[in-house]
Short mmCIF file of C-alpha atoms in Angstrom, two decimals:
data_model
loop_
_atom_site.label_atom_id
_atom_site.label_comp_id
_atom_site.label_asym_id
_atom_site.label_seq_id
_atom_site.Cartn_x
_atom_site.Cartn_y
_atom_site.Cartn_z
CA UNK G 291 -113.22 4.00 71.95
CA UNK G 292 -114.27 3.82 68.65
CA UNK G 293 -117.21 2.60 66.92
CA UNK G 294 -118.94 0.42 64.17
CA UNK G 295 -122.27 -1.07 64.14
CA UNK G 296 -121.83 -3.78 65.89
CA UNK G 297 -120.60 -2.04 69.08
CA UNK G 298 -122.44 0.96 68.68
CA UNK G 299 -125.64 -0.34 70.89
CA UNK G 300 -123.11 0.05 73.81
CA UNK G 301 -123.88 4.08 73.35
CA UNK G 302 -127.36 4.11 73.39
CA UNK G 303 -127.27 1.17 76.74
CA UNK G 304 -125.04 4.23 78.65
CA UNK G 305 -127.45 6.66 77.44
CA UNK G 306 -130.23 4.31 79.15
CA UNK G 307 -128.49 3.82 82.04
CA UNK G 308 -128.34 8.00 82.75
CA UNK G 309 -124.70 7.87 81.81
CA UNK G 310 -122.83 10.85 79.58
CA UNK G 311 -121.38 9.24 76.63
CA UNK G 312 -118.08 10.67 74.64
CA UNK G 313 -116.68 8.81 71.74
CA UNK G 314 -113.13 8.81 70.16
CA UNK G 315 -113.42 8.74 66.88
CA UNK G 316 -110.64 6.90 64.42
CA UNK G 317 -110.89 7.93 60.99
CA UNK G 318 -108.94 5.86 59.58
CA UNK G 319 -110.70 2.79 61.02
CA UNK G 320 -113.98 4.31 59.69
CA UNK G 321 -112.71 4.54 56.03
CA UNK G 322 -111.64 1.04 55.95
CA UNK G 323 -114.81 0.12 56.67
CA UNK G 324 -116.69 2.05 55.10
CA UNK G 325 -118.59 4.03 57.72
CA UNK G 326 -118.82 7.65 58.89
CA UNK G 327 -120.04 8.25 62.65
CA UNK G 328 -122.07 11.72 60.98
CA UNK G 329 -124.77 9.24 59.08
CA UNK G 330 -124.80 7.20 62.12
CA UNK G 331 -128.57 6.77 63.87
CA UNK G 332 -126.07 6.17 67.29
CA UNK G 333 -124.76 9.42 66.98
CA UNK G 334 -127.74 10.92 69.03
CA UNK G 335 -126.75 8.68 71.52
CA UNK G 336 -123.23 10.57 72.15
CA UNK G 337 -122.77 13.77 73.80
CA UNK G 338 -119.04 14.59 72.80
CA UNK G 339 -116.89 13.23 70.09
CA UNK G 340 -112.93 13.67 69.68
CA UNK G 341 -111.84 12.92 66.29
CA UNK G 342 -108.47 11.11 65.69
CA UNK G 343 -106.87 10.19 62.67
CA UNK G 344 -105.90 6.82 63.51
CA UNK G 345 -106.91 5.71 67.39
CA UNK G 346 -104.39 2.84 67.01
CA UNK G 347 -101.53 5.52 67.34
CA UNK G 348 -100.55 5.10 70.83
CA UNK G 349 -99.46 8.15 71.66
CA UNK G 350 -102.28 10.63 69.73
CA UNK G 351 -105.09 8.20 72.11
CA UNK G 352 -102.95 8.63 75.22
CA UNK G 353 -102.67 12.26 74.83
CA UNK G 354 -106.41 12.65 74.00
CA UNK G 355 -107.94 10.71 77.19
CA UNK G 356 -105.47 11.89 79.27
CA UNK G 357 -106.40 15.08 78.04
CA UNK G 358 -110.71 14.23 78.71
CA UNK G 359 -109.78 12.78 82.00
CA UNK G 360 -108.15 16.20 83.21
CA UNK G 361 -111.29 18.26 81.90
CA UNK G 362 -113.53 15.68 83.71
CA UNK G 363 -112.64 12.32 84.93
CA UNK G 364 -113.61 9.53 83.05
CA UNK G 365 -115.16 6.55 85.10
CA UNK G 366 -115.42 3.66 82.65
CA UNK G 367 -114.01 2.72 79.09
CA UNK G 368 -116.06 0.68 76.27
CA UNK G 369 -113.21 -0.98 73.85
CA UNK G 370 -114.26 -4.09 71.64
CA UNK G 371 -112.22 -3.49 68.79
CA UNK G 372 -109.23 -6.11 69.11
CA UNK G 373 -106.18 -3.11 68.08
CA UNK G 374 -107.42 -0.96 70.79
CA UNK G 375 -108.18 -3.13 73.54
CA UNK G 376 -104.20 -3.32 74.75
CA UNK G 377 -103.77 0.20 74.05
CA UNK G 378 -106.90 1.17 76.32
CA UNK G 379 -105.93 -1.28 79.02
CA UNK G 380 -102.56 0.21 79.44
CA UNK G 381 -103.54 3.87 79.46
CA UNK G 382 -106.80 2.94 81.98
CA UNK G 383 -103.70 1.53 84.52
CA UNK G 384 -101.97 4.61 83.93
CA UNK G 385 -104.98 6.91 85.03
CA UNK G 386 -106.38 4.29 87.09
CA UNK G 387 -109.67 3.76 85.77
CA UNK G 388 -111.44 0.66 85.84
CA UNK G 389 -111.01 -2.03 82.69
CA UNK G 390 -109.29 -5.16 81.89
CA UNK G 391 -105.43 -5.53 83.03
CA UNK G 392 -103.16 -4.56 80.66
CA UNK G 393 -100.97 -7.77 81.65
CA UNK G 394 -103.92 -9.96 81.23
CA UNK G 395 -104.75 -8.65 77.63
CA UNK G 396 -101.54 -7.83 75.84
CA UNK G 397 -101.29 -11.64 77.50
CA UNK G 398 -104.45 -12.86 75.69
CA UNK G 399 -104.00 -11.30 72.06
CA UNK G 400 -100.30 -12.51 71.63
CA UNK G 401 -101.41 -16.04 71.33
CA UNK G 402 -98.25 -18.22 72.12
CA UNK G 403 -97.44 -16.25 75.14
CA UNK G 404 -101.40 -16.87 76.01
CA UNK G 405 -100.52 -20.97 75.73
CA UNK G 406 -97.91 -20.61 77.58
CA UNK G 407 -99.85 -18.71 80.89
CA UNK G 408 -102.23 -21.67 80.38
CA UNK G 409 -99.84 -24.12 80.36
CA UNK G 410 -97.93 -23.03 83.42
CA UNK G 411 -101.82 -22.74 84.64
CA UNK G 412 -102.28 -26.68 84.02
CA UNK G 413 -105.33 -25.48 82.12
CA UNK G 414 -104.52 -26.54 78.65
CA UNK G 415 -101.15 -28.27 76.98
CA UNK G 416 -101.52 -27.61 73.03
CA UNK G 417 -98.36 -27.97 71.56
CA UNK G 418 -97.18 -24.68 69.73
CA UNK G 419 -93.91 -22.96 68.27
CA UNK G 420 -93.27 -19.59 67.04
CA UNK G 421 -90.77 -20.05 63.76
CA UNK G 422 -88.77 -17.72 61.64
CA UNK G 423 -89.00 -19.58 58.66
CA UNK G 424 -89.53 -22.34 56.82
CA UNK G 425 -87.38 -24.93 58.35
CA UNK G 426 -88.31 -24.47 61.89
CA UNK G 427 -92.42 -24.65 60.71
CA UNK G 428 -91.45 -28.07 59.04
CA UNK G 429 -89.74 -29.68 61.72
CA UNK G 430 -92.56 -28.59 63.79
CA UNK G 431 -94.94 -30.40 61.89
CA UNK G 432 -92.80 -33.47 62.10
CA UNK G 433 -92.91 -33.29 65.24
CA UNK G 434 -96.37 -33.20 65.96
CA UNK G 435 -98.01 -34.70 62.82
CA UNK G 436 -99.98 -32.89 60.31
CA UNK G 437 -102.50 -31.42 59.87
CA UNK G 438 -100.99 -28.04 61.94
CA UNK G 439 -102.15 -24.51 62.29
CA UNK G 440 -100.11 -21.84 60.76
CA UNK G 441 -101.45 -18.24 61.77
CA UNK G 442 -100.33 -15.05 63.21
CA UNK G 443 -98.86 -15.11 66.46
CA UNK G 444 -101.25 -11.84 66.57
CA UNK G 445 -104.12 -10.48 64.84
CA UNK G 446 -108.06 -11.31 64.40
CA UNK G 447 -110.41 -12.42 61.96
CA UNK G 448 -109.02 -15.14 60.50
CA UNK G 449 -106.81 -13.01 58.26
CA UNK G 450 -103.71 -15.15 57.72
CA UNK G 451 -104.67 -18.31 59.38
CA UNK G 452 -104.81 -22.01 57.93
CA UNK G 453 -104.88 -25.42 58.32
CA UNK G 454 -101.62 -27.41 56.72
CA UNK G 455 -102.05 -30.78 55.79
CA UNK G 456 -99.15 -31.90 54.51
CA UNK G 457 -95.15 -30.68 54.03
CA UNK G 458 -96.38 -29.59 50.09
CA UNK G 459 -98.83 -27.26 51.10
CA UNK G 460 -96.37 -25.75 53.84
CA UNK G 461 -93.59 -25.29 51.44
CA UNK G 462 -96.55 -23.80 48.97
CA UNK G 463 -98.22 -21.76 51.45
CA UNK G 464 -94.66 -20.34 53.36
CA UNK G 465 -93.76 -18.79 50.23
CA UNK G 466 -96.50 -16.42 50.75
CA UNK G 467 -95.92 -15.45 54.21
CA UNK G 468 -93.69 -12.80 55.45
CA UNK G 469 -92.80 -12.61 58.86
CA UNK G 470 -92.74 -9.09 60.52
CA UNK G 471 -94.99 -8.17 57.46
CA UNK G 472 -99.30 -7.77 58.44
CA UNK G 473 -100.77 -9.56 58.83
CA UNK G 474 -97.56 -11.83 60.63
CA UNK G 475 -96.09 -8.34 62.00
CA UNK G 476 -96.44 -10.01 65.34
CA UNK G 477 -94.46 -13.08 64.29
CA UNK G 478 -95.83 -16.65 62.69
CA UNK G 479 -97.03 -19.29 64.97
CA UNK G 480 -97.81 -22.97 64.22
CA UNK G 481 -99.64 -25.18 66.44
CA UNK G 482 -101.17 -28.72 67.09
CA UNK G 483 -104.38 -29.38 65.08
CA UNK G 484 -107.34 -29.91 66.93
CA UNK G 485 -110.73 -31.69 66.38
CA UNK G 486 -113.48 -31.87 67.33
CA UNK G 487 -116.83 -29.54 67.95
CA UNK G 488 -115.69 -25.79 67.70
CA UNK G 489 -117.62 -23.59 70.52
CA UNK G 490 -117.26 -20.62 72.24
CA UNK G 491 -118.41 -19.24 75.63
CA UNK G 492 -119.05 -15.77 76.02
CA UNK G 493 -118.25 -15.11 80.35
CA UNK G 494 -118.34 -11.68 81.96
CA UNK G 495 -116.21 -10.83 85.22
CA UNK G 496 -117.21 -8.70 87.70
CA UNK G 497 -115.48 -7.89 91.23
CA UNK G 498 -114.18 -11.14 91.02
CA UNK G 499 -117.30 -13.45 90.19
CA UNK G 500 -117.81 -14.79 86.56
CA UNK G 501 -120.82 -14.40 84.44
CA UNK G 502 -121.79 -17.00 82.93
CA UNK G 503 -123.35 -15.86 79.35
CA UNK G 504 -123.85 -18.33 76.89
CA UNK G 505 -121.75 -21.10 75.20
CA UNK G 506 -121.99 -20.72 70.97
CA UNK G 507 -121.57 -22.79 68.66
CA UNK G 508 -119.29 -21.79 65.65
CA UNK G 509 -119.06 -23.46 61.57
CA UNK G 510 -116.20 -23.09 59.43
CA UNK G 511 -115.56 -23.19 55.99
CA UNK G 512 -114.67 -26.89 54.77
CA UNK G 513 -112.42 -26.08 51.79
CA UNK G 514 -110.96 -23.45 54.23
CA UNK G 515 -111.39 -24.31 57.78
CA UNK G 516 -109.59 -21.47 59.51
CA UNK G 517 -112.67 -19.52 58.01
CA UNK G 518 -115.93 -19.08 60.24
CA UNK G 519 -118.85 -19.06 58.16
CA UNK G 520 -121.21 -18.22 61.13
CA UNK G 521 -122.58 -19.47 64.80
CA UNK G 522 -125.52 -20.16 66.40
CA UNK G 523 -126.27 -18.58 70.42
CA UNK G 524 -127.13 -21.00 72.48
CA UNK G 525 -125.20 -23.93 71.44
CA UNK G 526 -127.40 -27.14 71.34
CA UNK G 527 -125.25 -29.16 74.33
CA UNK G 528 -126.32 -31.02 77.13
CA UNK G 529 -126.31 -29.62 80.57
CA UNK G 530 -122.54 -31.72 81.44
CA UNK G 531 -120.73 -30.54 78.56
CA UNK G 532 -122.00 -27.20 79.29
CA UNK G 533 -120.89 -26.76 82.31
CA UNK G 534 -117.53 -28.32 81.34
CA UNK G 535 -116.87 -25.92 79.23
CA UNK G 536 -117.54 -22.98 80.93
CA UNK G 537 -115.11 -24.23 83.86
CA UNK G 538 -112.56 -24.34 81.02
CA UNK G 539 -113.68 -20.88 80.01
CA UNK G 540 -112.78 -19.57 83.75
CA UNK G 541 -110.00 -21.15 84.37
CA UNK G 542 -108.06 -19.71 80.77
CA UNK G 543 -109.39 -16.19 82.00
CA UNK G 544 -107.69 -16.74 85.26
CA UNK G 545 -104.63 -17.96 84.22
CA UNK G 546 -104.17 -15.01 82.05
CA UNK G 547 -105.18 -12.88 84.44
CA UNK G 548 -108.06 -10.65 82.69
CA UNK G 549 -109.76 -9.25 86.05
CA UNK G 550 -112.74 -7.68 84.42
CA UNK G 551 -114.71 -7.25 81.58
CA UNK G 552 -116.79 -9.75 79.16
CA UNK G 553 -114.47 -11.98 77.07
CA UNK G 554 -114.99 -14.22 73.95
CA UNK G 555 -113.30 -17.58 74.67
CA UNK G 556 -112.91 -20.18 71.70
CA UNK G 557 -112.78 -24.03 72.28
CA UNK G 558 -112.46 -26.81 70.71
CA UNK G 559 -114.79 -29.68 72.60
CA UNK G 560 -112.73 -33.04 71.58
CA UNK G 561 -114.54 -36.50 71.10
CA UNK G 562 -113.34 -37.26 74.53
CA UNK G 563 -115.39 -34.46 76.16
CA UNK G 564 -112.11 -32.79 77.13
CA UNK G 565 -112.01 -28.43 76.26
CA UNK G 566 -109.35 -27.62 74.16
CA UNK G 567 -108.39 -23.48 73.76
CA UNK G 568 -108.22 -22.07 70.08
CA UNK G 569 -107.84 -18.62 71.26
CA UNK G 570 -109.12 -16.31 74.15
CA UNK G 571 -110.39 -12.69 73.32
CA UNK G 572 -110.02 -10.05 76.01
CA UNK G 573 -113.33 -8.26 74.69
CA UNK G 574 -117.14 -8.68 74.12
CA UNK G 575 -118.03 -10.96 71.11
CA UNK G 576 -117.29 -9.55 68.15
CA UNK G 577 -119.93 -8.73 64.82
CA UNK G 578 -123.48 -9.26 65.23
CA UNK G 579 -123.15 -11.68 67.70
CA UNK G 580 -124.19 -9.32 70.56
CA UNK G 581 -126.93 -9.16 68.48
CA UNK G 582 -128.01 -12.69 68.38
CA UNK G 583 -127.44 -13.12 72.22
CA UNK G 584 -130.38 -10.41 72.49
CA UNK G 585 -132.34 -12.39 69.95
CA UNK G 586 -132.00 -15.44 71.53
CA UNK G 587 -133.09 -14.09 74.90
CA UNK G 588 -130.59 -13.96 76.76
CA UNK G 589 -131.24 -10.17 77.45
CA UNK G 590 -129.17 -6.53 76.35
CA UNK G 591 -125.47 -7.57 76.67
CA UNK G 592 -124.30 -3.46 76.07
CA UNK G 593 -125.91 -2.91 79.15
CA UNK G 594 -124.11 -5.19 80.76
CA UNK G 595 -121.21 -4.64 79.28
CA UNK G 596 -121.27 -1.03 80.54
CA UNK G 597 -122.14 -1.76 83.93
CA UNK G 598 -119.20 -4.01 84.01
CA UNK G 599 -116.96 -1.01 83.23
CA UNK G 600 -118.17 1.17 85.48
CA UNK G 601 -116.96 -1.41 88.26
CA UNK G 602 -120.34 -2.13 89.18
CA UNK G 603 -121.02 -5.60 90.89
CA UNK G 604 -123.26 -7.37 88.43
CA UNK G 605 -125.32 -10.73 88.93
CA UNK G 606 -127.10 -12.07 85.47
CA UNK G 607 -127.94 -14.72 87.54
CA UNK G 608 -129.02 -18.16 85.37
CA UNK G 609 -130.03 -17.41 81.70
CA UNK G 610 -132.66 -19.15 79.70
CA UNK G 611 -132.80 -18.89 76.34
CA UNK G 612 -136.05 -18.94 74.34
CA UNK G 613 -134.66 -18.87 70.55
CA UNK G 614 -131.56 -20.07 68.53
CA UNK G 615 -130.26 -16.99 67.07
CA UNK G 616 -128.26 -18.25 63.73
CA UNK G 617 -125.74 -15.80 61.72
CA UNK G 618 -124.37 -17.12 58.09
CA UNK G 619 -121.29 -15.13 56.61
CA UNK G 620 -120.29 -15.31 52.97
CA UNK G 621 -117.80 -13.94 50.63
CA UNK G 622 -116.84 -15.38 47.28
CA UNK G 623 -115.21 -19.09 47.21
CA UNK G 624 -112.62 -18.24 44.43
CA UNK G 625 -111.47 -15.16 42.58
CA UNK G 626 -114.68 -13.94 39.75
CA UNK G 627 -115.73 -11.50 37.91
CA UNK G 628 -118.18 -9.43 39.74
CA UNK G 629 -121.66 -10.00 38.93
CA UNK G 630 -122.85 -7.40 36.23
CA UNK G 631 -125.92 -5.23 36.38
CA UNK G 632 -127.34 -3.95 39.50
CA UNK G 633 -127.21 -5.49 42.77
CA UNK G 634 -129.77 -8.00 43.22
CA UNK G 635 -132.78 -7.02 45.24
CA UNK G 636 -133.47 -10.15 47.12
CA UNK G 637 -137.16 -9.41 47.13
CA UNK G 638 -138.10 -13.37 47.68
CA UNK G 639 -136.64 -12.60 51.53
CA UNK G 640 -139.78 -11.46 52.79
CA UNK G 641 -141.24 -15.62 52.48
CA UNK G 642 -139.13 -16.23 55.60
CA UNK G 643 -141.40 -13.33 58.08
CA UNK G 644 -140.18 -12.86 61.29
CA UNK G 645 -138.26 -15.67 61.33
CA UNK G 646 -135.69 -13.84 58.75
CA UNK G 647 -134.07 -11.15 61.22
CA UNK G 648 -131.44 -9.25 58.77
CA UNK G 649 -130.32 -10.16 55.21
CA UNK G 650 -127.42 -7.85 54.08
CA UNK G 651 -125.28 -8.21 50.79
CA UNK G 652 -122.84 -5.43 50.21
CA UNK G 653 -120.57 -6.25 46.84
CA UNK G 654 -117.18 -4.29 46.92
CA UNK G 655 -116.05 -1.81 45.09
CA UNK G 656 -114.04 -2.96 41.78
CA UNK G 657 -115.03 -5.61 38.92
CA UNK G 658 -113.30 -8.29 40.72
CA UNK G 659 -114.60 -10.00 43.61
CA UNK G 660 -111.81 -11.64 45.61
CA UNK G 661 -111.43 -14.99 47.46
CA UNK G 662 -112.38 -14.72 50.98
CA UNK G 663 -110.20 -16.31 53.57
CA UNK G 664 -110.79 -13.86 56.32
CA UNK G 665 -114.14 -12.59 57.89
CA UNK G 666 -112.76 -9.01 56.13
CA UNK G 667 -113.67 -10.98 53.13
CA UNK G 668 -117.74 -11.23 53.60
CA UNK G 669 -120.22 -8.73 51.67
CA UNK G 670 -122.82 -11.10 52.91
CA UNK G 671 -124.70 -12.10 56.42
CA UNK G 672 -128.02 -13.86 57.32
CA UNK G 673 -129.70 -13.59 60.66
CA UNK G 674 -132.35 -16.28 61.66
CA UNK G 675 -133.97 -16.67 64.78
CA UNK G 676 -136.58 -19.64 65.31
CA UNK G 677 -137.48 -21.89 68.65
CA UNK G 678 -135.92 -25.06 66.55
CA UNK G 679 -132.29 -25.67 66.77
CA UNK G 680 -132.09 -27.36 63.64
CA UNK G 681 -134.67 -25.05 61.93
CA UNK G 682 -133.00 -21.80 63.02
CA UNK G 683 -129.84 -23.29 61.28
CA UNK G 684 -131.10 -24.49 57.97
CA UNK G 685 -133.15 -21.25 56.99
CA UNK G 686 -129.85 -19.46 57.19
CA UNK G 687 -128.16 -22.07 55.22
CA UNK G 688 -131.27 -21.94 52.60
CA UNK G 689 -131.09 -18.19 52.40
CA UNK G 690 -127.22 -18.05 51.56
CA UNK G 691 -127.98 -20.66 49.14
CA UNK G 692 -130.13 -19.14 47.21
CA UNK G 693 -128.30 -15.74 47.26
CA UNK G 694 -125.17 -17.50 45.66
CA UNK G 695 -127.96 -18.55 43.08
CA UNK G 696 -129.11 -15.23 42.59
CA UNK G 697 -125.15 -14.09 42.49
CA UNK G 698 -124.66 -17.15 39.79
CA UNK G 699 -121.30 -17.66 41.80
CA UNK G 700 -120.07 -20.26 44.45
CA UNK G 701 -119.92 -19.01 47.92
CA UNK G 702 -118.47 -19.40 51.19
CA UNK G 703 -120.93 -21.77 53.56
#
């Protein structure tokens, strides 16, 4: 259902597996990004491709599989893009294919009704409100003391989110935000500030038994922390906290009720050891990060990911990484001119060998390069992989740094 590079390996891991592969195109997702499936390398990978306008219309995608499924019954669906993963869950109930529950994800993605399964769950007890305006955010906050979270009640990417550190910069920042408008159209929720380390673990489930994938570890942006400015697969924890984690990881899937599938859990790991939920995804990680599991070892996740959908029973059994597998994201830090000339070429990369996987740097269209406060903001990402924790993070860091030199402008890192 859909496709963009970084979920485009899942074709050519069905194509492996003997498996006949159709894709639903959405055009209108492809021109936002920038991409056309008839350049694509993974388009030999795909035996039939329907073309929508926009896949996110409900009713155009239910009349289109439904229409597939008649001609030949589909078995499995692959959906990692967050607006289509509801959307597919509900019409795979109605046709009763295999995939994640429709409860459990239109659960997961509206994120105060997900604290509030978790709650009732005993799994987690952030404090949250959704408000209609500026009063009720405020009297939240006083509530619970600042710093709070403002951010959509849905949505992805960190489009929309921040951290509010005072009543100044809530009065400030709620004169921007429009509630019912994008990227609030789901509503505007504020919640209870958490510290501590920021991870992820990335957990498959399978005929009832979880697969245990990897724990991450993320970085945000300090003049902007609701802004990730990468992650590095494994995450450099002891075997304790590890395992803590992951137990939290399982027990938020449960509680929402997911069923199957491979899902992208986000945690907070507080000073006290105890897991903390920033937000559960009811889909595969997102961006390269597929990507950088592989690279770190831990073996071809699309292939798993398929085989998961097909309703096979699946054991990874344990997982041992060889590599750290490190991914930098940058955008601009404030609103500048775009550099002049020609892009820059970069050409002192090739120093770095084969411990430099990808170096990409894609400036927009336009003489004006924006602020980024969203991962929709980057048009730049480093991937390292080395054997050295530390090493595999501080190439990355030294590459971005010397491509905002290059830029002669102050990037996100």
């Amino acid at each position: 259902m859909t496709w963009k590079t970084g979920n485009a390996p899942a074709f050519r891991a069905a194509k492996r597996l003997g498996h006949e592969v159709t894709l639903i195109r959405s055009l209108r997702m492809e021109r936002s990004q920038h991409i056309d499936f008839t350049t694509s390398p993974f388009q030999e990978y795909v035996d039939t491709v329907h073309v929508l306008d926009d896949a996110t219309d409900v009713e155009a995608l239910r009349t289109c599989v439904a229409a597939l499924h008649e001609e030949r019954p589909i078995d499995g669906f692959v959906a990692t893009v967050d607006a289509l993963v509801v959307p597919v869950a509900r019409i795979a109930e109605e046709l009763g294919i295999p995939f994640t529950s429709a409860h459990g994800a239109a659960t997961a993605k509206l994120k105060h009704r997900c604290r509030e399964a978790l709650a009732a769950a005993g799994v987690d007890s952030t404090r949250h409100a959704v408000v209609g305006g500026y009063v009720e955010a405020a009297a939240f906050a006083a509530e619970v003391g600042y710093p709070v979270v403002l951010k959509p009640a849905t949505g992805s990417a960190s489009e929309g989110a921040h951290i509010v550190h005072d009543r100044a910069r809530l009065w400030d920042l709620w004169r921007h935000v429009r509630p019912g408008r994008a990227p609030y159209q789901g509503g505007v929720l504020v919640e209870e500030y958490l510290t501590g380390r920021f991870l992820s673990a990335e957990i498959g489930l399978s005929h009832g038994r979880f697969l245990r994938l990897a724990v991450s570890e993320r970085k945000t942006w300090d003049r902007h922390e609701a802004l990730e400015v990468g992650t590095t697969i494994p995450a450099a924890i002891d075997a304790g906290l590890h395992e803590r984690v992951m137990e939290f990881a399982e027990a938020a899937v449960r509680a929402v009720d997911l069923r199957l599938g491979i899902f992208h859990v986000e945690i907070m790991l507080g000073e006290d050891g105890c897991p903390r939920l920033i937000e559960l995804n009811p889909r595969l990680m997102g961006s390269c990060l597929p990507n950088l599991f592989q690279l770190a070892g831990g073996g071809d996740p699309f292939e798993l990911l398929v085989r998961i959908h097909l309703d096979e029973e699946v054991d990874v059994g344990e997982i041992a990484f060889s590599r750290y597998a490190t991914v930098r994201w940058f955008g601009a830090a404030d609103r500048v001119p775009k550099p002049a000339g020609p892009p820059p070429t970069l050409d002192w990369a090739h120093e770095y060998g084969e411990v430099l996987h990808a170096l990409t740097l894609n400036l927009p269209d336009g003489d004006v390069l924006a602020p980024c406060r969203g991962n929709l903001g980057n048009f730049g990402e480093v991937q390292v992989v080395h054997p050295d924790h530390a090493t595999s993070i501080g190439v990355a860091e030294e590459i971005v740094a010397r491509a905002a030199e290059q830029l002669g402008i102050e990037v996100t890192r």
